[in-house]
Amino acid sequence: MFFVTCGMVIPIFIKNNFFDLFLYYFKGAKVVAALHYIKRSRHSTGSYVRPGAMHLPEGENYFDAKDMINIWEIKGFFGLTLKNNSKYFAYNLQILNPEVFTYCAKLKPLTSLAPNESITLDVNIIQSYHSVSGVDADAQPIIPISLKNSILQIQYTNEAGTRLKTLFFIDNEKITNQHYFA
């Protein structure tokens, strides 16, 4: 199929893609994400004896406290804020990979964001740490190193039905969002 304009023949797929790109750059909603820390908790889920530990004179099952390693579960509570950072509506908002987090509240079907509107979802990140004391567990980064630079994908559509995507890079130091024409 071809589209004729001013004596030029332009394939239809180029015309349609150009129109979609025009809408993306000039009429496309831009959804941005931010992860903000709320609180964190830790508790011991068990303990074991450090390899090479010496028994105390009291008996075979007695060890010094320094020889006991505790298994700590560190649970971080966060808010994931999604904001429509444009003057156009964002329709059918979806988080494509919520498994990046241990728990991520689900978006209702057909969730839309008005211009400059935002929503906040509850998010949890659980990590396990082995140490003698809880002080060492508290010194761990708020976002685990294993999640650093993980990418959360957010998909939405604009008024013309064009699918757009935001990639949110999870990091301790900065907030990074990249926008793509999907």
PDB file of C-alpha atoms in Angstrom:
ATOM      1  CA  MET A   1       0.000   0.000   0.000  1.00  0.00           C
ATOM      2  CA  PHE A   2       1.157   3.473  -0.774  1.00  0.00           C
ATOM      3  CA  PHE A   3       0.078   6.947   0.227  1.00  0.00           C
ATOM      4  CA  VAL A   4       0.336   9.735  -2.385  1.00  0.00           C
ATOM      5  CA  THR A   5       1.021  13.297  -1.265  1.00  0.00           C
ATOM      6  CA  CYS A   6       2.224  16.228  -3.426  1.00  0.00           C
ATOM      7  CA  GLY A   7       3.275  13.863  -6.186  1.00  0.00           C
ATOM      8  CA  MET A   8       5.404  11.733  -3.819  1.00  0.00           C
ATOM      9  CA  VAL A   9       4.699   8.102  -3.119  1.00  0.00           C
ATOM     10  CA  ILE A  10       5.241   7.164   0.548  1.00  0.00           C
ATOM     11  CA  PRO A  11       4.669   3.636   1.830  1.00  0.00           C
ATOM     12  CA  ILE A  12       1.783   3.505   4.339  1.00  0.00           C
ATOM     13  CA  PHE A  13       3.881   1.886   7.093  1.00  0.00           C
ATOM     14  CA  ILE A  14       6.372   4.796   6.991  1.00  0.00           C
ATOM     15  CA  LYS A  15       3.512   7.294   7.157  1.00  0.00           C
ATOM     16  CA  ASN A  16       1.918   5.472  10.118  1.00  0.00           C
ATOM     17  CA  ASN A  17       5.198   5.126  12.014  1.00  0.00           C
ATOM     18  CA  PHE A  18       6.078   8.763  11.388  1.00  0.00           C
ATOM     19  CA  PHE A  19       2.663   9.811  12.693  1.00  0.00           C
ATOM     20  CA  ASP A  20       3.118   7.630  15.810  1.00  0.00           C
ATOM     21  CA  LEU A  21       6.575   9.102  16.413  1.00  0.00           C
ATOM     22  CA  PHE A  22       5.135  12.603  16.034  1.00  0.00           C
ATOM     23  CA  LEU A  23       2.468  11.816  18.632  1.00  0.00           C
ATOM     24  CA  TYR A  24       5.087  10.297  20.939  1.00  0.00           C
ATOM     25  CA  TYR A  25       7.361  13.329  20.925  1.00  0.00           C
ATOM     26  CA  PHE A  26       4.722  16.038  20.818  1.00  0.00           C
ATOM     27  CA  LYS A  27       1.580  14.514  22.335  1.00  0.00           C
ATOM     28  CA  GLY A  28       2.942  11.562  24.273  1.00  0.00           C
ATOM     29  CA  ALA A  29       2.460  11.215  27.980  1.00  0.00           C
ATOM     30  CA  LYS A  30       5.681  10.753  29.941  1.00  0.00           C
ATOM     31  CA  VAL A  31       5.236   8.546  33.000  1.00  0.00           C
ATOM     32  CA  VAL A  32       8.146   8.700  35.439  1.00  0.00           C
ATOM     33  CA  ALA A  33       8.827   6.504  38.460  1.00  0.00           C
ATOM     34  CA  ALA A  34      10.530   7.118  41.790  1.00  0.00           C
ATOM     35  CA  LEU A  35      11.182   4.764  44.687  1.00  0.00           C
ATOM     36  CA  HIS A  36      11.122   6.371  48.125  1.00  0.00           C
ATOM     37  CA  TYR A  37      12.168   4.726  51.359  1.00  0.00           C
ATOM     38  CA  ILE A  38       9.588   4.482  54.162  1.00  0.00           C
ATOM     39  CA  LYS A  39      11.120   2.203  56.804  1.00  0.00           C
ATOM     40  CA  ARG A  40      12.793  -1.126  57.306  1.00  0.00           C
ATOM     41  CA  SER A  41      12.718  -3.890  59.873  1.00  0.00           C
ATOM     42  CA  ARG A  42      14.872  -6.878  60.673  1.00  0.00           C
ATOM     43  CA  HIS A  43      14.433 -10.040  62.662  1.00  0.00           C
ATOM     44  CA  SER A  44      16.422 -13.193  63.188  1.00  0.00           C
ATOM     45  CA  THR A  45      15.099 -16.268  61.405  1.00  0.00           C
ATOM     46  CA  GLY A  46      17.653 -18.674  62.847  1.00  0.00           C
ATOM     47  CA  SER A  47      21.292 -19.187  63.730  1.00  0.00           C
ATOM     48  CA  TYR A  48      24.125 -21.618  63.193  1.00  0.00           C
ATOM     49  CA  VAL A  49      27.613 -22.206  64.567  1.00  0.00           C
ATOM     50  CA  ARG A  50      30.486 -20.596  62.691  1.00  0.00           C
ATOM     51  CA  PRO A  51      32.780 -23.202  61.070  1.00  0.00           C
ATOM     52  CA  GLY A  52      35.867 -23.818  63.211  1.00  0.00           C
ATOM     53  CA  ALA A  53      34.195 -22.659  66.453  1.00  0.00           C
ATOM     54  CA  MET A  54      35.550 -24.087  69.712  1.00  0.00           C
ATOM     55  CA  HIS A  55      33.263 -25.606  72.353  1.00  0.00           C
ATOM     56  CA  LEU A  56      33.116 -23.924  75.739  1.00  0.00           C
ATOM     57  CA  PRO A  57      34.206 -25.937  78.799  1.00  0.00           C
ATOM     58  CA  GLU A  58      30.564 -26.143  79.978  1.00  0.00           C
ATOM     59  CA  GLY A  59      29.757 -28.832  77.410  1.00  0.00           C
ATOM     60  CA  GLU A  60      29.633 -29.968  73.852  1.00  0.00           C
ATOM     61  CA  ASN A  61      26.604 -27.860  72.882  1.00  0.00           C
ATOM     62  CA  TYR A  62      27.886 -24.583  74.366  1.00  0.00           C
ATOM     63  CA  PHE A  63      29.565 -21.963  72.193  1.00  0.00           C
ATOM     64  CA  ASP A  64      30.667 -18.371  72.678  1.00  0.00           C
ATOM     65  CA  ALA A  65      28.200 -15.762  71.348  1.00  0.00           C
ATOM     66  CA  LYS A  66      30.843 -14.582  68.840  1.00  0.00           C
ATOM     67  CA  ASP A  67      30.783 -18.060  67.286  1.00  0.00           C
ATOM     68  CA  MET A  68      27.051 -17.968  66.578  1.00  0.00           C
ATOM     69  CA  ILE A  69      26.006 -16.565  63.207  1.00  0.00           C
ATOM     70  CA  ASN A  70      22.445 -15.228  62.997  1.00  0.00           C
ATOM     71  CA  ILE A  71      20.385 -15.273  59.828  1.00  0.00           C
ATOM     72  CA  TRP A  72      18.684 -11.891  59.512  1.00  0.00           C
ATOM     73  CA  GLU A  73      15.691 -11.116  57.344  1.00  0.00           C
ATOM     74  CA  ILE A  74      15.796  -7.431  56.424  1.00  0.00           C
ATOM     75  CA  LYS A  75      12.507  -6.130  55.057  1.00  0.00           C
ATOM     76  CA  GLY A  76      12.472  -2.725  53.380  1.00  0.00           C
ATOM     77  CA  PHE A  77       9.202  -0.846  52.922  1.00  0.00           C
ATOM     78  CA  PHE A  78       9.077   1.546  49.973  1.00  0.00           C
ATOM     79  CA  GLY A  79       6.609   3.601  48.005  1.00  0.00           C
ATOM     80  CA  LEU A  80       6.786   3.389  44.222  1.00  0.00           C
ATOM     81  CA  THR A  81       5.429   6.645  42.836  1.00  0.00           C
ATOM     82  CA  LEU A  82       4.290   6.725  39.222  1.00  0.00           C
ATOM     83  CA  LYS A  83       3.649  10.226  37.886  1.00  0.00           C
ATOM     84  CA  ASN A  84       2.363  11.431  34.549  1.00  0.00           C
ATOM     85  CA  ASN A  85       4.878  14.182  33.895  1.00  0.00           C
ATOM     86  CA  SER A  86       3.152  15.745  30.889  1.00  0.00           C
ATOM     87  CA  LYS A  87       0.023  17.589  29.819  1.00  0.00           C
ATOM     88  CA  TYR A  88      -1.503  14.516  28.149  1.00  0.00           C
ATOM     89  CA  PHE A  89      -3.294  11.505  29.618  1.00  0.00           C
ATOM     90  CA  ALA A  90      -1.572   8.143  30.083  1.00  0.00           C
ATOM     91  CA  TYR A  91      -3.944   5.207  29.651  1.00  0.00           C
ATOM     92  CA  ASN A  92      -3.802   1.488  30.525  1.00  0.00           C
ATOM     93  CA  LEU A  93      -0.847   1.775  32.894  1.00  0.00           C
ATOM     94  CA  GLN A  94       0.920  -1.574  33.475  1.00  0.00           C
ATOM     95  CA  ILE A  95       4.017  -2.701  35.340  1.00  0.00           C
ATOM     96  CA  LEU A  96       5.487  -5.382  33.092  1.00  0.00           C
ATOM     97  CA  ASN A  97       7.928  -6.942  35.570  1.00  0.00           C
ATOM     98  CA  PRO A  98       6.795  -6.480  39.205  1.00  0.00           C
ATOM     99  CA  GLU A  99       8.950  -9.492  40.173  1.00  0.00           C
ATOM    100  CA  VAL A 100      11.897  -7.078  40.497  1.00  0.00           C
ATOM    101  CA  PHE A 101      10.535  -6.463  44.005  1.00  0.00           C
ATOM    102  CA  THR A 102       9.647  -9.085  46.602  1.00  0.00           C
ATOM    103  CA  TYR A 103       6.161  -7.563  46.785  1.00  0.00           C
ATOM    104  CA  CYS A 104       4.573  -4.924  44.567  1.00  0.00           C
ATOM    105  CA  ALA A 105       0.956  -3.808  44.935  1.00  0.00           C
ATOM    106  CA  LYS A 106      -1.030  -4.484  41.785  1.00  0.00           C
ATOM    107  CA  LEU A 107      -2.438  -1.755  39.604  1.00  0.00           C
ATOM    108  CA  LYS A 108      -6.154  -1.943  38.934  1.00  0.00           C
ATOM    109  CA  PRO A 109      -7.021  -2.880  35.334  1.00  0.00           C
ATOM    110  CA  LEU A 110      -7.295   0.089  32.966  1.00  0.00           C
ATOM    111  CA  THR A 111      -5.510   2.446  35.365  1.00  0.00           C
ATOM    112  CA  SER A 112      -5.044   5.874  33.803  1.00  0.00           C
ATOM    113  CA  LEU A 113      -3.188   8.975  34.932  1.00  0.00           C
ATOM    114  CA  ALA A 114      -4.387  12.490  34.245  1.00  0.00           C
ATOM    115  CA  PRO A 115      -1.802  15.191  33.486  1.00  0.00           C
ATOM    116  CA  ASN A 116       0.514  15.729  36.476  1.00  0.00           C
ATOM    117  CA  GLU A 117      -1.353  13.084  38.483  1.00  0.00           C
ATOM    118  CA  SER A 118       0.545  10.475  40.478  1.00  0.00           C
ATOM    119  CA  ILE A 119      -0.177   7.244  42.297  1.00  0.00           C
ATOM    120  CA  THR A 120       1.892   5.486  44.940  1.00  0.00           C
ATOM    121  CA  LEU A 121       2.130   1.709  45.236  1.00  0.00           C
ATOM    122  CA  ASP A 122       3.401  -0.220  48.248  1.00  0.00           C
ATOM    123  CA  VAL A 123       6.608  -2.124  47.515  1.00  0.00           C
ATOM    124  CA  ASN A 124       8.680  -4.447  49.733  1.00  0.00           C
ATOM    125  CA  ILE A 125      12.218  -5.706  49.258  1.00  0.00           C
ATOM    126  CA  ILE A 126      13.311  -8.596  51.477  1.00  0.00           C
ATOM    127  CA  GLN A 127      16.951  -9.569  51.786  1.00  0.00           C
ATOM    128  CA  SER A 128      18.749 -12.132  53.906  1.00  0.00           C
ATOM    129  CA  TYR A 129      22.011 -11.433  55.704  1.00  0.00           C
ATOM    130  CA  HIS A 130      24.228 -13.628  57.886  1.00  0.00           C
ATOM    131  CA  SER A 131      26.129 -11.921  60.715  1.00  0.00           C
ATOM    132  CA  VAL A 132      26.895 -12.110  64.422  1.00  0.00           C
ATOM    133  CA  SER A 133      24.858  -9.056  65.375  1.00  0.00           C
ATOM    134  CA  GLY A 134      21.964  -7.016  64.083  1.00  0.00           C
ATOM    135  CA  VAL A 135      24.225  -3.951  63.926  1.00  0.00           C
ATOM    136  CA  ASP A 136      26.009  -5.500  60.938  1.00  0.00           C
ATOM    137  CA  ALA A 137      22.648  -6.256  59.325  1.00  0.00           C
ATOM    138  CA  ASP A 138      21.531  -2.644  59.820  1.00  0.00           C
ATOM    139  CA  ALA A 139      24.647  -1.429  57.990  1.00  0.00           C
ATOM    140  CA  GLN A 140      23.507  -3.130  54.762  1.00  0.00           C
ATOM    141  CA  PRO A 141      22.389  -0.819  51.938  1.00  0.00           C
ATOM    142  CA  ILE A 142      18.687  -0.005  51.823  1.00  0.00           C
ATOM    143  CA  ILE A 143      18.426  -1.418  48.294  1.00  0.00           C
ATOM    144  CA  PRO A 144      20.372  -4.689  48.028  1.00  0.00           C
ATOM    145  CA  ILE A 145      23.378  -4.783  45.730  1.00  0.00           C
ATOM    146  CA  SER A 146      21.701  -7.621  43.807  1.00  0.00           C
ATOM    147  CA  LEU A 147      18.914  -5.194  42.776  1.00  0.00           C
ATOM    148  CA  LYS A 148      21.205  -2.318  41.824  1.00  0.00           C
ATOM    149  CA  ASN A 149      20.583  -1.265  38.220  1.00  0.00           C
ATOM    150  CA  SER A 150      17.602  -3.596  37.909  1.00  0.00           C
ATOM    151  CA  ILE A 151      15.096  -2.238  35.435  1.00  0.00           C
ATOM    152  CA  LEU A 152      11.393  -1.799  36.145  1.00  0.00           C
ATOM    153  CA  GLN A 153       9.352  -1.582  32.931  1.00  0.00           C
ATOM    154  CA  ILE A 154       6.195   0.537  32.872  1.00  0.00           C
ATOM    155  CA  GLN A 155       3.968   0.469  29.797  1.00  0.00           C
ATOM    156  CA  TYR A 156       1.103   2.817  28.941  1.00  0.00           C
ATOM    157  CA  THR A 157      -0.709   4.218  25.920  1.00  0.00           C
ATOM    158  CA  ASN A 158      -1.354   7.752  24.734  1.00  0.00           C
ATOM    159  CA  GLU A 159      -4.570   9.224  23.314  1.00  0.00           C
ATOM    160  CA  ALA A 160      -3.889   7.758  19.863  1.00  0.00           C
ATOM    161  CA  GLY A 161      -3.425   4.252  21.292  1.00  0.00           C
ATOM    162  CA  THR A 162       0.340   4.234  20.741  1.00  0.00           C
ATOM    163  CA  ARG A 163       2.155   2.101  23.309  1.00  0.00           C
ATOM    164  CA  LEU A 164       4.905   3.859  25.231  1.00  0.00           C
ATOM    165  CA  LYS A 165       7.355   2.471  27.750  1.00  0.00           C
ATOM    166  CA  THR A 166       9.351   3.894  30.657  1.00  0.00           C
ATOM    167  CA  LEU A 167      12.400   2.064  31.987  1.00  0.00           C
ATOM    168  CA  PHE A 168      13.108   2.894  35.644  1.00  0.00           C
ATOM    169  CA  PHE A 169      16.616   1.986  36.827  1.00  0.00           C
ATOM    170  CA  ILE A 170      16.646   1.031  40.523  1.00  0.00           C
ATOM    171  CA  ASP A 171      19.641   2.547  42.298  1.00  0.00           C
ATOM    172  CA  ASN A 172      20.608   3.914  45.724  1.00  0.00           C
ATOM    173  CA  GLU A 173      22.180   7.115  44.451  1.00  0.00           C
ATOM    174  CA  LYS A 174      19.985   8.533  41.696  1.00  0.00           C
ATOM    175  CA  ILE A 175      16.631   8.293  39.938  1.00  0.00           C
ATOM    176  CA  THR A 176      16.910   7.393  36.247  1.00  0.00           C
ATOM    177  CA  ASN A 177      13.991   7.081  33.828  1.00  0.00           C
ATOM    178  CA  GLN A 178      14.259   6.412  30.100  1.00  0.00           C
ATOM    179  CA  HIS A 179      11.296   6.764  27.742  1.00  0.00           C
ATOM    180  CA  TYR A 180      10.761   4.615  24.665  1.00  0.00           C
ATOM    181  CA  PHE A 181       8.353   4.291  21.796  1.00  0.00           C
ATOM    182  CA  ALA A 182       7.162   0.690  22.242  1.00  0.00           C
TER     183      ALA A 182
END
